[in-house]
Short mmCIF file of C-alpha atoms in Angstrom, two decimals:
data_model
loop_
_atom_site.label_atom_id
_atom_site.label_comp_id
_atom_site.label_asym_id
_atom_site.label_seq_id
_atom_site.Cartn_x
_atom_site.Cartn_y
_atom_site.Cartn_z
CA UNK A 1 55.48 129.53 133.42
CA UNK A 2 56.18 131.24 130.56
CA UNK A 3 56.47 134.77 132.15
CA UNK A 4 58.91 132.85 134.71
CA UNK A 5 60.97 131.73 131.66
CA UNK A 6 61.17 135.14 129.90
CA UNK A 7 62.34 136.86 133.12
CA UNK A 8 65.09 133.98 133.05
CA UNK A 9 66.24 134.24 129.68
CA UNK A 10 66.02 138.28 130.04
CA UNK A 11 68.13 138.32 133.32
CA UNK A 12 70.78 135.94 131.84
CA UNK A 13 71.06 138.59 128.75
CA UNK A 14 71.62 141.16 131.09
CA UNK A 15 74.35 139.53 133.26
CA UNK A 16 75.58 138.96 129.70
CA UNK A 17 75.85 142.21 128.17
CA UNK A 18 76.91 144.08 131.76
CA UNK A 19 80.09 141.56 131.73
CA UNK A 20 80.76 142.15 128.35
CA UNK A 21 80.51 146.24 128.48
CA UNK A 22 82.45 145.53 131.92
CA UNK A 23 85.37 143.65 129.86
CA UNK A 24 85.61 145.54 126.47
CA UNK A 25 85.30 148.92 128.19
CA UNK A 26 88.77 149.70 127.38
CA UNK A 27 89.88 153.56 129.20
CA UNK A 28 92.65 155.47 127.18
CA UNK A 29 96.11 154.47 128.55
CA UNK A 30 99.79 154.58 127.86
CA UNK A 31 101.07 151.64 127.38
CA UNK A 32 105.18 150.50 126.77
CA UNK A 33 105.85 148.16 124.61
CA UNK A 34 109.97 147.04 123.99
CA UNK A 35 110.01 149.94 126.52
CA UNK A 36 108.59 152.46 124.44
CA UNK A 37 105.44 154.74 124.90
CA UNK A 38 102.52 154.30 123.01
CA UNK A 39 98.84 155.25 123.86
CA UNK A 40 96.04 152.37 123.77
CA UNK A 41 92.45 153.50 122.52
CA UNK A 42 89.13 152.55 121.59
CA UNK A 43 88.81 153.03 117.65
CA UNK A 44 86.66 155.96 116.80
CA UNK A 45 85.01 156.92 113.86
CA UNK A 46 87.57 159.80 113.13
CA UNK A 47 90.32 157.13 113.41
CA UNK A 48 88.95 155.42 109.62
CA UNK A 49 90.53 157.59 107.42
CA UNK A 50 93.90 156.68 109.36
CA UNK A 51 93.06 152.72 109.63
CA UNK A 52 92.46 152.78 105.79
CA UNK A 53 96.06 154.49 105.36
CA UNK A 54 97.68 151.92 106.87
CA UNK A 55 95.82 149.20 105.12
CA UNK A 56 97.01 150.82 102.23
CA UNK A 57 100.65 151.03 103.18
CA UNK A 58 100.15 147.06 104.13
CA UNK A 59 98.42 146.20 101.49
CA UNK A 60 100.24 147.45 98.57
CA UNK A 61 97.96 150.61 97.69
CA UNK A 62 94.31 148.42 98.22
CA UNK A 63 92.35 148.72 101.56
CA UNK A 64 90.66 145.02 101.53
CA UNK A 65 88.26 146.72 104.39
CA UNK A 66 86.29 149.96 102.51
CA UNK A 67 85.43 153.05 105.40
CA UNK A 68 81.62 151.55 105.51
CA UNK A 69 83.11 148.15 106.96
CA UNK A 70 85.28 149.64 109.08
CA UNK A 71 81.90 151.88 110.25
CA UNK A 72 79.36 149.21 110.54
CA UNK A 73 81.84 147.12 113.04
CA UNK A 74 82.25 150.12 114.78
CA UNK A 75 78.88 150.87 115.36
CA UNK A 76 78.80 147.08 116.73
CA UNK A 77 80.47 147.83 120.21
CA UNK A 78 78.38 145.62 122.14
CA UNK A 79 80.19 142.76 121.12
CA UNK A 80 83.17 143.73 119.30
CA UNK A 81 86.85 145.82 120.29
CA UNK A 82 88.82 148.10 117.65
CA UNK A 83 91.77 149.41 119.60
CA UNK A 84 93.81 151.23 117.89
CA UNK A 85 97.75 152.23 118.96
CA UNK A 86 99.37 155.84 118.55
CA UNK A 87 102.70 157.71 118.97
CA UNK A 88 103.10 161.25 118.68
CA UNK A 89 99.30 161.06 117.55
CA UNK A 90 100.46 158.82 114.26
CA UNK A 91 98.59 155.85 114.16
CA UNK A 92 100.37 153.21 113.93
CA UNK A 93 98.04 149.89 114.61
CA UNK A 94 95.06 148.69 114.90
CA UNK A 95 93.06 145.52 115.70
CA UNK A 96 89.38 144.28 115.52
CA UNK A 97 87.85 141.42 117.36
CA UNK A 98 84.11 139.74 117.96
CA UNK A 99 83.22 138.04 120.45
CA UNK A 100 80.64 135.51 120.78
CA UNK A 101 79.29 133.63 123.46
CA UNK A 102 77.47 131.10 121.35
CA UNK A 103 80.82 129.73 119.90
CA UNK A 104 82.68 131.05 123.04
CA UNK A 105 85.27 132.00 120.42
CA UNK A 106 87.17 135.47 119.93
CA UNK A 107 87.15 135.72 116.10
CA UNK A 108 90.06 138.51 115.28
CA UNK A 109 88.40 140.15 112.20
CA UNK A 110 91.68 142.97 111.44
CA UNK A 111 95.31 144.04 112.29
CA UNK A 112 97.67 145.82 110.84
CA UNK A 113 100.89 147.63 111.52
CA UNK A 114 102.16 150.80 109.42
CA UNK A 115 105.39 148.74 108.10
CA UNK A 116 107.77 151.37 109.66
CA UNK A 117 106.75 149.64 113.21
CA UNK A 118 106.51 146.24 112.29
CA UNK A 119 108.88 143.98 114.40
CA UNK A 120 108.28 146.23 117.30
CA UNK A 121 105.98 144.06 118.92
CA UNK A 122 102.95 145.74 118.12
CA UNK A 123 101.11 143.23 116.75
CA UNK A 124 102.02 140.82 119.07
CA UNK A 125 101.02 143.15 122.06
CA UNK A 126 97.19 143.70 120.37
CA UNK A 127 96.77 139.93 119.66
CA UNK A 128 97.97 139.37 123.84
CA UNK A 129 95.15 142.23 124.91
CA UNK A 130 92.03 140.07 122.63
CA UNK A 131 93.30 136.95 124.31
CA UNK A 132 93.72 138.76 127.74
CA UNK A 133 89.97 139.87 126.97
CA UNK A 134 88.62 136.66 125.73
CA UNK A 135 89.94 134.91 128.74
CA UNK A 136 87.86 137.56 130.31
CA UNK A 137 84.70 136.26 128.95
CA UNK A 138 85.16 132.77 129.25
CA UNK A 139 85.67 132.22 125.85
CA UNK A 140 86.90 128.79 124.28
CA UNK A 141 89.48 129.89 121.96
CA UNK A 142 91.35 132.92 119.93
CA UNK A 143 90.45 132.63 115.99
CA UNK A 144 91.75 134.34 112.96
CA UNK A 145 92.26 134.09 108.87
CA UNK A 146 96.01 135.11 106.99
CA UNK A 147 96.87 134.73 103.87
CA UNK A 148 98.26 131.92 102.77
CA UNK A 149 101.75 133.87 101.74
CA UNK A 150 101.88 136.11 104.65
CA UNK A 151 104.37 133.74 106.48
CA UNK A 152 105.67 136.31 108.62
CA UNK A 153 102.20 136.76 110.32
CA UNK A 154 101.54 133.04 110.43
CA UNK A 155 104.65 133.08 112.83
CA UNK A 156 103.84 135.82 114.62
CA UNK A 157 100.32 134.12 115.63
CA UNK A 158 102.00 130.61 116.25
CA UNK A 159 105.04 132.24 118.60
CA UNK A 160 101.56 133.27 120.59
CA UNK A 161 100.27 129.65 120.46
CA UNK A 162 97.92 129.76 117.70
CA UNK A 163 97.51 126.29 115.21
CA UNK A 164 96.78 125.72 111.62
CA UNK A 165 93.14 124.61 111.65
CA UNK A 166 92.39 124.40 108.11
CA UNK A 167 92.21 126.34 104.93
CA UNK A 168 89.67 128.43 103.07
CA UNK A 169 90.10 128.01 99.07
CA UNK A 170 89.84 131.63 97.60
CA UNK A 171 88.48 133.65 100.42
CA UNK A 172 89.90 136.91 99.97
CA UNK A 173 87.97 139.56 97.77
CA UNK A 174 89.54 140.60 95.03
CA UNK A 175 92.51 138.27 94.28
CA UNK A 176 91.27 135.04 95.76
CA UNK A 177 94.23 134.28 97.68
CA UNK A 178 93.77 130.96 100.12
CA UNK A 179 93.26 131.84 103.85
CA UNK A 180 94.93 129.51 106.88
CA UNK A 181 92.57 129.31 109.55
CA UNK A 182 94.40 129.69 112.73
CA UNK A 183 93.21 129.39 116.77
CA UNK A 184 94.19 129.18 120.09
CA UNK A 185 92.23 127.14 122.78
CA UNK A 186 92.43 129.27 125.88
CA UNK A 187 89.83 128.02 128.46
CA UNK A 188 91.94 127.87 131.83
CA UNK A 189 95.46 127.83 130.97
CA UNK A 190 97.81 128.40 133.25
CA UNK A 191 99.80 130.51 130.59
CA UNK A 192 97.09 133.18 130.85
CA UNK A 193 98.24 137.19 130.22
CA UNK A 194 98.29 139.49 132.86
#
């Protein structure tokens, strides 16, 4: 019985982690966005030291995610995506995501846009592709933190259909600032991505 029940629980694992590499396997493309060219990757380890730059030119000079962070999710790739966005081999976006069946929720850990693209619809294009890919998976919803003052990325996630969910008092390092929790139910809607 209990052999029967560990083959079980080891097959379902498997079909598990063979959909999952199936769905985040994500090949190099070009992609257009606003009909211009930009080339979708994986994040790589060599792509840090560009992912901190633009957290600094985001953040005002501070990278609130250190290059061991950005490292350990990296190394994580069973059941997390960093895609990154270049053009002209600048990079000029990124995004993180986990993914977890347990909560079948998407939880998007990181984006950020070098502010000399913002308002191209990068961001908006990365957030579509974790939702595309959660969708994928079966997953419930599409979560994320902002800062409480960053208004014009609390729009940007509720033009894509994400709520207000709640608040976390003082949850960013540093300065404290209030987080809104934000999701998006997904499950079967008709309104999926392509």
């Amino acid at each position: 019985m209990l052999r029967k029940f560990k083959d079980w629980y080891q097959q379902l694992f498997q079909i598990r982690d063979t959909k999952y590499q199936d769905v985040l396997d994500i090949k190099n493309h070009e992609v257009h966005i606003q009909n211009v060219a930009y080339f979708l990757a994986k994040a790589q380890f060599t792509d840090i030291p560009e992912m901190l730059g633009i957290e600094r030119a985001v953040y005002g000079g501070k990278t609130p995610w250190d290059s061991a962070a950005f490292a350990s999710e990296l190394r994580h790739d069973t059941d997390r995506l960093y895609l990154v966005l270049r053009r002209h081999d600048r990079l000029l976006a990124f995004i993180g995501c986990t993914f977890n069946d347990v909560k079948s929720d998407a939880h998007i850990t990181n984006i950020a846009v070098v502010p000399d693209y913002q308002n191209r619809g990068l961001g908006h294009f990365l957030i579509a592709v974790m939702i595309k890919k959660a969708r994928q998976l079966e997953l419930k919803q599409v979560s994320l933190e902002v800062r409480l003052s960053n208004v014009r990325a609390q729009a940007l996630y509720q033009d894509l259909g994400f709520e207000k969910s709640g608040i976390k008092r003082g949850y960013y390092f540093g300065d404290h600032e209030d987080a809104v929790d934000m999701v998006i139910t997904i499950g079967d809607s008709e309104n999926a991505e392509s």
